[in-house]
Every structure is written in structure tokens, then in C-alpha cells.
Short mmCIF file of C-alpha atoms and ligand atoms in Angstrom, two decimals:
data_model
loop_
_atom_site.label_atom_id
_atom_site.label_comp_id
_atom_site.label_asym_id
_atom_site.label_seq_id
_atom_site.Cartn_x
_atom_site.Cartn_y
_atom_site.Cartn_z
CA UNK A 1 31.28 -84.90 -61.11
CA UNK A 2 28.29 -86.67 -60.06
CA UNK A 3 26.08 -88.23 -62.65
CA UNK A 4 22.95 -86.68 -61.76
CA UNK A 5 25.13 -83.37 -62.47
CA UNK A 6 26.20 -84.42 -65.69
CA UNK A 7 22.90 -85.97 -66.75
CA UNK A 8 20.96 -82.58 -66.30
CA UNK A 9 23.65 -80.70 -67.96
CA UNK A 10 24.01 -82.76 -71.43
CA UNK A 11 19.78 -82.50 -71.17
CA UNK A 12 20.00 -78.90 -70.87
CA UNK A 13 23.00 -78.43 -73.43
CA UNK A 14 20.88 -80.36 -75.96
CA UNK A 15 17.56 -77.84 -75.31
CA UNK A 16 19.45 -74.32 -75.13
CA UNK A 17 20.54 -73.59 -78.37
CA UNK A 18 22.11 -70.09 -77.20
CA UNK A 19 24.05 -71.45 -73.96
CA UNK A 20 24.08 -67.85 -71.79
CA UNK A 21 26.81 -67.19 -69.08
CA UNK A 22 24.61 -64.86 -67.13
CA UNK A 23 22.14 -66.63 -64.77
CA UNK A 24 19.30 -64.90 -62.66
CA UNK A 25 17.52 -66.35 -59.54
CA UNK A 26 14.44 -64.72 -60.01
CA UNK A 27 13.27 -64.10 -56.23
CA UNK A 28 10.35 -62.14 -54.85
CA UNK A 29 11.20 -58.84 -56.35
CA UNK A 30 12.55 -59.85 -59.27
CA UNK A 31 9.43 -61.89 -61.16
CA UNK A 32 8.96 -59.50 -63.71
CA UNK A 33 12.24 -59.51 -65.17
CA UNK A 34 11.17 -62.87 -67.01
CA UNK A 35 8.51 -60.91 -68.93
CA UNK A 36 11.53 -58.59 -70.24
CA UNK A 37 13.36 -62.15 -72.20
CA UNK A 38 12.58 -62.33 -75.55
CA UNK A 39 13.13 -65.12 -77.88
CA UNK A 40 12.81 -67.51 -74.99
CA UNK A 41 12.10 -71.12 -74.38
CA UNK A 42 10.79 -72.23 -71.13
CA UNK A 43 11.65 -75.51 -69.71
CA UNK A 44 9.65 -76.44 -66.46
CA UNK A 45 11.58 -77.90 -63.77
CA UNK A 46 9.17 -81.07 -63.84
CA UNK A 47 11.36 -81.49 -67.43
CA UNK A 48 14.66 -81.30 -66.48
CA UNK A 49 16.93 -84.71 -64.97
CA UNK A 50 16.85 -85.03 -61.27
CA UNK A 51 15.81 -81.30 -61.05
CA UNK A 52 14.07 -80.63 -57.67
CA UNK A 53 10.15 -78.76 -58.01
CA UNK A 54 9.64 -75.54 -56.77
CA UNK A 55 6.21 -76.20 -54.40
CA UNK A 56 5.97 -72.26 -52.03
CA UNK A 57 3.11 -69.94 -53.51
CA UNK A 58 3.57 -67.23 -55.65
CA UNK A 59 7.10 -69.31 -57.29
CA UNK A 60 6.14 -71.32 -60.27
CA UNK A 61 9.04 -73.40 -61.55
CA UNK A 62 11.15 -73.09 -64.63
CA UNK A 63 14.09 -72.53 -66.11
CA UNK A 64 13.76 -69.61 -68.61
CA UNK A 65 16.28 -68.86 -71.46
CA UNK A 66 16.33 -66.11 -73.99
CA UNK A 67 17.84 -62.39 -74.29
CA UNK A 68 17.30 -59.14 -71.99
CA UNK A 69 18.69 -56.64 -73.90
CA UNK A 70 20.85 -58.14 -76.25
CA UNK A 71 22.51 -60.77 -74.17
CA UNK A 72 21.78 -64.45 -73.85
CA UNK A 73 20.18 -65.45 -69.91
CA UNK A 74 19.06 -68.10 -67.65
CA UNK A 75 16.70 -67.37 -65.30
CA UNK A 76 15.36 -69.47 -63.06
CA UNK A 77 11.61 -68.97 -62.08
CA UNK A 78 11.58 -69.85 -58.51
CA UNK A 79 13.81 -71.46 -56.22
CA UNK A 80 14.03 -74.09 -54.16
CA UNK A 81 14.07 -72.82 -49.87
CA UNK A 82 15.37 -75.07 -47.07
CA UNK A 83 12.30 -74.56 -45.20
CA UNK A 84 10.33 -76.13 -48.14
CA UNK A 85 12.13 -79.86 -46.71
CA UNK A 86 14.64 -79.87 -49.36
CA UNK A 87 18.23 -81.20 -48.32
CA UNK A 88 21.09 -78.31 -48.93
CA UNK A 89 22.18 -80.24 -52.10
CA UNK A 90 18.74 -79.68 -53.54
CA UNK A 91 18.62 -76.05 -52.71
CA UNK A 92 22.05 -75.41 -54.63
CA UNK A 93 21.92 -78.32 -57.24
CA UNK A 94 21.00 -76.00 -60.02
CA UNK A 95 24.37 -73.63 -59.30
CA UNK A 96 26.17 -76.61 -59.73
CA UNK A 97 24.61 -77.62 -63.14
CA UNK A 98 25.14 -73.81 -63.79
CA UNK A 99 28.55 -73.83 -63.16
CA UNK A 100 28.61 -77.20 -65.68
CA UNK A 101 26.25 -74.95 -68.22
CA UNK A 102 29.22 -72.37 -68.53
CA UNK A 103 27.82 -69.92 -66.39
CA UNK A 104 30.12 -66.85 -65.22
CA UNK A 105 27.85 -64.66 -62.87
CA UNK A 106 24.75 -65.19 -61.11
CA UNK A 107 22.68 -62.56 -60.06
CA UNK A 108 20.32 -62.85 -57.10
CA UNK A 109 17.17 -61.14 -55.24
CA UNK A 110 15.06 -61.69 -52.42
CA UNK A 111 12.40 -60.36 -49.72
CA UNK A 112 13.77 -59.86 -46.24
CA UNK A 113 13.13 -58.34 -43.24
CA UNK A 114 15.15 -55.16 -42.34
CA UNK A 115 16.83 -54.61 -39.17
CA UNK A 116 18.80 -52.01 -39.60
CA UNK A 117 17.10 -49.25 -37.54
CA UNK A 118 17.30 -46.45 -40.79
CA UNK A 119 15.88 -48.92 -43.26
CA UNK A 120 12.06 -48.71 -44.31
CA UNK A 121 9.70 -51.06 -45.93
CA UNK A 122 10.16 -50.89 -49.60
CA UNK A 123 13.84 -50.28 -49.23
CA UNK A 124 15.99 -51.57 -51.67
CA UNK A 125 19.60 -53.36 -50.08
CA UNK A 126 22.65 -54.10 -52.04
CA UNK A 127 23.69 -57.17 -50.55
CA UNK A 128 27.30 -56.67 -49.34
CA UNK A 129 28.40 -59.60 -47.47
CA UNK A 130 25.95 -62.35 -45.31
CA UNK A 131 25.90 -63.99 -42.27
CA UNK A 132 25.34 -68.23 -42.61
CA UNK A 133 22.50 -68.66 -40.41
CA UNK A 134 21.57 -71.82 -42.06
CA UNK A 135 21.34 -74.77 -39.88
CA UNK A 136 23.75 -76.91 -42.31
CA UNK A 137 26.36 -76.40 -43.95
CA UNK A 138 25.91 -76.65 -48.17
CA UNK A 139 29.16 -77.91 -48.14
CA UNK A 140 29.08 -80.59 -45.74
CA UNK A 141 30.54 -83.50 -47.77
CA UNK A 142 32.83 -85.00 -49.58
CA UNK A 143 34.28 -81.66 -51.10
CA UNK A 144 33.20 -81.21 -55.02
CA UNK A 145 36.54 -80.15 -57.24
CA UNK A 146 34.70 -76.95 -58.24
CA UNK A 147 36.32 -75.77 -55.44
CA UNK A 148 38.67 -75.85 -52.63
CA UNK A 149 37.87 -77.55 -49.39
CA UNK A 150 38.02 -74.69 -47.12
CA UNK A 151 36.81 -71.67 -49.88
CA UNK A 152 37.39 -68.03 -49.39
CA UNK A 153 34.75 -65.97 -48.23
CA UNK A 154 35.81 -62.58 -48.71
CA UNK A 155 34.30 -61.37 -51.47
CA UNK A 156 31.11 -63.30 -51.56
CA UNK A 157 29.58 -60.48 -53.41
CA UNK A 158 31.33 -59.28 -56.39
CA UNK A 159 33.23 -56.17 -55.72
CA UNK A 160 32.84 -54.86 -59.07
CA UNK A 161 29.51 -55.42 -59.42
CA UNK A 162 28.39 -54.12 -55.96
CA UNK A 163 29.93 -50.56 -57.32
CA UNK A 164 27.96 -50.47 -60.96
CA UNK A 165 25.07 -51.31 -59.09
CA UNK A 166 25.91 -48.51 -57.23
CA UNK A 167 26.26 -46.49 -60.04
CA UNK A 168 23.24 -47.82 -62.04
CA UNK A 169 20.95 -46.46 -59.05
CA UNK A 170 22.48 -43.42 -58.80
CA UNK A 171 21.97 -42.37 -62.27
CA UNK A 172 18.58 -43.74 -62.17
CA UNK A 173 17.81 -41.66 -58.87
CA UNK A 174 16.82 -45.07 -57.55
CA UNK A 175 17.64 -44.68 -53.68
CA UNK A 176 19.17 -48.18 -52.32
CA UNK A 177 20.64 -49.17 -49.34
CA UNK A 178 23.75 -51.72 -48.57
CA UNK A 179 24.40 -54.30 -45.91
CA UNK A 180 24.64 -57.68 -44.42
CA UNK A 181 21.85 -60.34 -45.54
CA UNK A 182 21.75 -62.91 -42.53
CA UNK A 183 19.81 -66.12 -43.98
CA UNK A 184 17.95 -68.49 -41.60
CA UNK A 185 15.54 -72.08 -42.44
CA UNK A 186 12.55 -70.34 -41.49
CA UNK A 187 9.82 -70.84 -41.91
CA UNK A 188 8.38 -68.61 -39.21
CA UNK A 189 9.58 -65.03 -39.69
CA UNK A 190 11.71 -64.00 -36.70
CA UNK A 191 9.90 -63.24 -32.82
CA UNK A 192 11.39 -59.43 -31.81
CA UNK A 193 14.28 -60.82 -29.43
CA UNK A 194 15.36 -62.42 -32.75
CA UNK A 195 15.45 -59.76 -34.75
CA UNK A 196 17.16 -57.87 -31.89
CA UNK A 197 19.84 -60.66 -31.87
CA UNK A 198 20.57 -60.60 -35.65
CA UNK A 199 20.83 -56.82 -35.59
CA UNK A 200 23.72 -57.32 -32.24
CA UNK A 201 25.23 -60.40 -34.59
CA UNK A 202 25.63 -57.33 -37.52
CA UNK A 203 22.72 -58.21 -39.40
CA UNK A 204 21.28 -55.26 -41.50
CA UNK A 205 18.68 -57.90 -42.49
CA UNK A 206 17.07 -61.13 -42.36
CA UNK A 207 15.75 -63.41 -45.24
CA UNK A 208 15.44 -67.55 -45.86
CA UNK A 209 17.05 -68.14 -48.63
CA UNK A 210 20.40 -66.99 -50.68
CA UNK A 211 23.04 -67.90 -48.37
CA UNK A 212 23.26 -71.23 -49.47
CA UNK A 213 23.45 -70.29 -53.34
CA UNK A 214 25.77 -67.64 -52.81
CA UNK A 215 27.92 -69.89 -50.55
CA UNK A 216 28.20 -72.80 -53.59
CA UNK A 217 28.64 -70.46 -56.29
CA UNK A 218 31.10 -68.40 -54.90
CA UNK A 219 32.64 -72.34 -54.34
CA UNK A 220 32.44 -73.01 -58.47
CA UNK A 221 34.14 -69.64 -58.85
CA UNK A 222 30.82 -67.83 -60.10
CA UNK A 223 30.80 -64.43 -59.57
CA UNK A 224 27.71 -63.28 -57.83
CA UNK A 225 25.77 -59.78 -56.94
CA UNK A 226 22.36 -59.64 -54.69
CA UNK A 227 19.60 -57.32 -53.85
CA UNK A 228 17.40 -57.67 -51.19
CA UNK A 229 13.90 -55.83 -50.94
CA UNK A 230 12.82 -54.60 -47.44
CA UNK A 231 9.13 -56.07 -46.88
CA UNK A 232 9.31 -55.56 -43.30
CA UNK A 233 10.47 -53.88 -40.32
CA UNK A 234 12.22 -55.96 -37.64
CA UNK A 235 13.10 -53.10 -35.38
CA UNK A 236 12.95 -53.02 -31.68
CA UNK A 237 9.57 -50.89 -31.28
CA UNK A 238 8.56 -51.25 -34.40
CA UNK A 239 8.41 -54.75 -35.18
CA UNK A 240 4.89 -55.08 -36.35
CA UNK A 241 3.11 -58.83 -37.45
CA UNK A 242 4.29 -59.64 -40.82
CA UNK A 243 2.57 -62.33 -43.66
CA UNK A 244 3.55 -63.76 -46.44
CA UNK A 245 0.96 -61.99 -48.57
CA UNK A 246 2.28 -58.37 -46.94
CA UNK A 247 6.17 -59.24 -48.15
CA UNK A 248 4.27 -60.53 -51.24
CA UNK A 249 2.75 -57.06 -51.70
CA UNK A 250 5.61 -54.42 -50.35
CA UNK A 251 7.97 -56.70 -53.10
CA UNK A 252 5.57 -56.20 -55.77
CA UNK A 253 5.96 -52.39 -55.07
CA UNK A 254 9.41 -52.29 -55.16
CA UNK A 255 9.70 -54.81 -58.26
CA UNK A 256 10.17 -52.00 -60.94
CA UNK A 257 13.38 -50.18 -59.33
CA UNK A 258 14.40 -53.70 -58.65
CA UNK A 259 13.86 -54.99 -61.99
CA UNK A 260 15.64 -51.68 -63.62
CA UNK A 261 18.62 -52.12 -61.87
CA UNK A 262 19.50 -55.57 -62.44
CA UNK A 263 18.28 -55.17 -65.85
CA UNK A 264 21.13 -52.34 -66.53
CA UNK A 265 23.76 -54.43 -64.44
CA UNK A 266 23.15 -57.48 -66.74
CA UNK A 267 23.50 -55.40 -69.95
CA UNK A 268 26.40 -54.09 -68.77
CA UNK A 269 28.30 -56.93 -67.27
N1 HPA B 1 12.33 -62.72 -41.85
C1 HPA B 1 12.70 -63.75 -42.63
N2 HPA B 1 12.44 -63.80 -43.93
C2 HPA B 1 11.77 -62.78 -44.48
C3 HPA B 1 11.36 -61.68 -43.72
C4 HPA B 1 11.65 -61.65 -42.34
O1 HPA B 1 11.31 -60.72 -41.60
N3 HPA B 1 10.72 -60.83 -44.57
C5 HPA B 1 10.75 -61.40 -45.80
N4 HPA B 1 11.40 -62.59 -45.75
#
């Protein structure tokens, strides 16, 4: 393992008295889930060994530990994007001191744009497999013994939890939607012949972060489940212009069903 790896990790062990093996990325959509931890102690990514600092608006940066519910988890408040300048092995350092902290499953959300042609803006989308959009690979290297060389990609998204998500939002008459997350660098959100050439590549939407995450921890054998919220509408005739503050708002809409499901899934997991 690489020292900077090991260096954040025995800092972190010494500050986290209750080590969890749940982790959250707390993307748009899922910001109010850190007001649901109790007990917690907050430890600012400007804190932590060689840990990179989160600089988009609306993502301040910290790790946050405590319980939801009553199990121990780390969340991270706000993540660190390609598009932001960060190399690949910044954007997926902290699964890789996660995987070192003892961490099992990592749960995931985001804002993207939809382009499936049934979806709406405020959907909610199960994430059921991606498509690696990214201009580099996070695994371009000298391969890490976390994992094999050339990992499995089957299940990217954990089987299991993909159907008691399922369940969760059926019981909760919470309507969601599954399908294909296709992550690019952004930062410009997609022209209309690009969102018309993600939807031919199989694309049931379109987002700038994840992939790389879910592509390292599924590489340190951490399970992982994601849900996308629909801010937007990349859809041949309906494309419409799209800012930052209107994902900000359509996520903020959609936070609470958001929030409730991952809530349950945690509890349950
Ligand atoms: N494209 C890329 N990223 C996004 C979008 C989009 O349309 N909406 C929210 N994040």
C-alpha cells in the first residue's frame, strides 16, 4: 500500500472511535442525510493526511461519522469531480482509504441528466449498471493488490441491494426508475447530438461523477448501490438549457424520497 494510504488511515483510525463499515458519498440529492447522524464528529477534509479539498459550490468538505438509525456511518460531505482538475487517483483516493478503514458497502447519489425518453425531471433512477465515459482510466497504473488487474464488471451495482431498494420504494409508494448512469469529465452539460448519442450508446442517463468511485470500489471488493436524481431532460425535442442552480433546485426537491430510501437501505443492510 502506498504511504499516503496508510498515513490517512492510522490518522483516521486514531479520530473515529466507532470505525463504521457503511460509507455514504453524499451527492446532490443526498445532503440532508448528514443532518439525520447523531453522535457525530466532523473532520474537514483540510484535516485529514494528503486528503484532496472539495472546491464546486454547494459541496462543503468533510468527512462525517456518527449513527443513522442505530448503525455506525461515514459520510463524506462532498466529493471530489474530475472536471474540478483533480487527477483520477484524487477523485477515488478516499475509497481506497475506505477500503483500508474496514469499509464493506458504499452507497452513492448524484444529479444527472435523463435521457431516457419516459423519464421526467425529479425522477428518481436506481443505478443499475454504467457506461465509463471518463476520459481516463482510474485504474491506469501499476495495479493496487486490492484487486485484480483486469476486475470484473458485472455486477458493479450490488444485486442485492438494487432489489431492497426496490422494495424500500415500493412500500414507501416512492415511484423510482432504473437504468444505465453514463459518467463523462464535464464540465459543460451535454449539446443535444450528445445526449442523442449517449441515449444510441444505452445511456438512460448522463452525470460527471460516480463512475470512477464505483469502478475502484467495486476493485477493493466494496459492495456498492447508487441513485441518481433526474434534474434534467436530455431528450431529443425536449432538451431545454440547463444550470447548475436548476439541477441544484430539481435535487433539492427530490432530496426527501431520496434521503428515505437510502436511509431504510442503510438500516437494513
Ligand atoms: N449532464 C451531465 N451532468 C449532469 C446533468 C447533465 O445533463 N444534469 C446533472 N448533472
Amino acid at each position: 500500500m502506498s504511504e499516503p494510504i496508510l498515513e490517512t488511515t492510522a490518522y483516521l483510525n486514531k479520530r473515529i472511535a466507532h470505525m463504521p463499515q457503511k460509507a455514504v458519498i453524499l451527492g446532490t440529492g443526498l445532503g440532508n442525510l448528514a443532518e439525520a447522524i447523531i453522535d457525530k464528529e466532523e473532520i474537514p477534509y483540510g484535516e485529514i493526511p494528503h486528503f484532496p479539498v472539495s472546491t464546486v459550490e454547494g459541496h462543503s468538505g468533510k468527512l462525517i461519522v456518527g449513527k443513522l438509525g442505530e448503525q455506525y456511518i461515514l459520510a463524506m460531505q462532498g466529493r471530489f469531480h474530475y472536471y474540478e482538475g483533480y487527477s483520477m487517483k484524487e477523485v477515488t483516493y478516499p475509497i481506497r482509504v475506505m477500503r483500508e478503514l474496514g469499509i464493506k458497502t458504499l452507497f452513492v447519489s448524484n444529479a444527472s441528466g435523463g435521457t431516457n425518453p419516459t423519464f421526467r425531471v425529479g425522477d428518481l433512477m436506481i443505478i443499475t449498471d454504467h457506461i465509463n465515459f471518463f476520459p481516463e482510466h482510474p485504474l491506469r497504473g501499476k495495479n493496487i493488490d486490492y484487486g485484480p488487474r483486469f476486475p470484473d464488471m458485472t455486477h458493479a451495482y450490488d444485486q442485492d441491494l438494487i432489489r431492497q431498494a426496490k422494495e424500500i420504494a415500493e412500500q414507501k409508494k416512492i415511484h423510482v426508475r432504473e437504468g444505465v448512469y453514463l459518467g463523462t469529465q464535464g464540465p459543460t452539460f451535454e449539446t443535444p447530438a450528445e445526449y442523442r448519442m449517449y441515449r444510441i450508446l444505452g445511456a438512460d442517463a448522463v452525470g460527471m461523477s460516480t463512475v470512477p468511485e464505483v469502478i475502484v470500489a467495486n476493485h477493493c471488493g466494496i459492495k456498492v448501490f447508487g441513485i441518481s436524481v433526474i434534474t434534467n431532460i436530455g431528450i431529443d425535442s425536449q432538451t431545454e438549457e440547463v444550470s447548475h442552480l436548476e439541477v441544484q433546485e430539481a435535487a433539492d426537491k427530490a432530496q426527501p424520497k431520496m434521503t428515505e430510501i437510502i436511509r431504510e437501505l442503510i438500516n437494513r443492510v
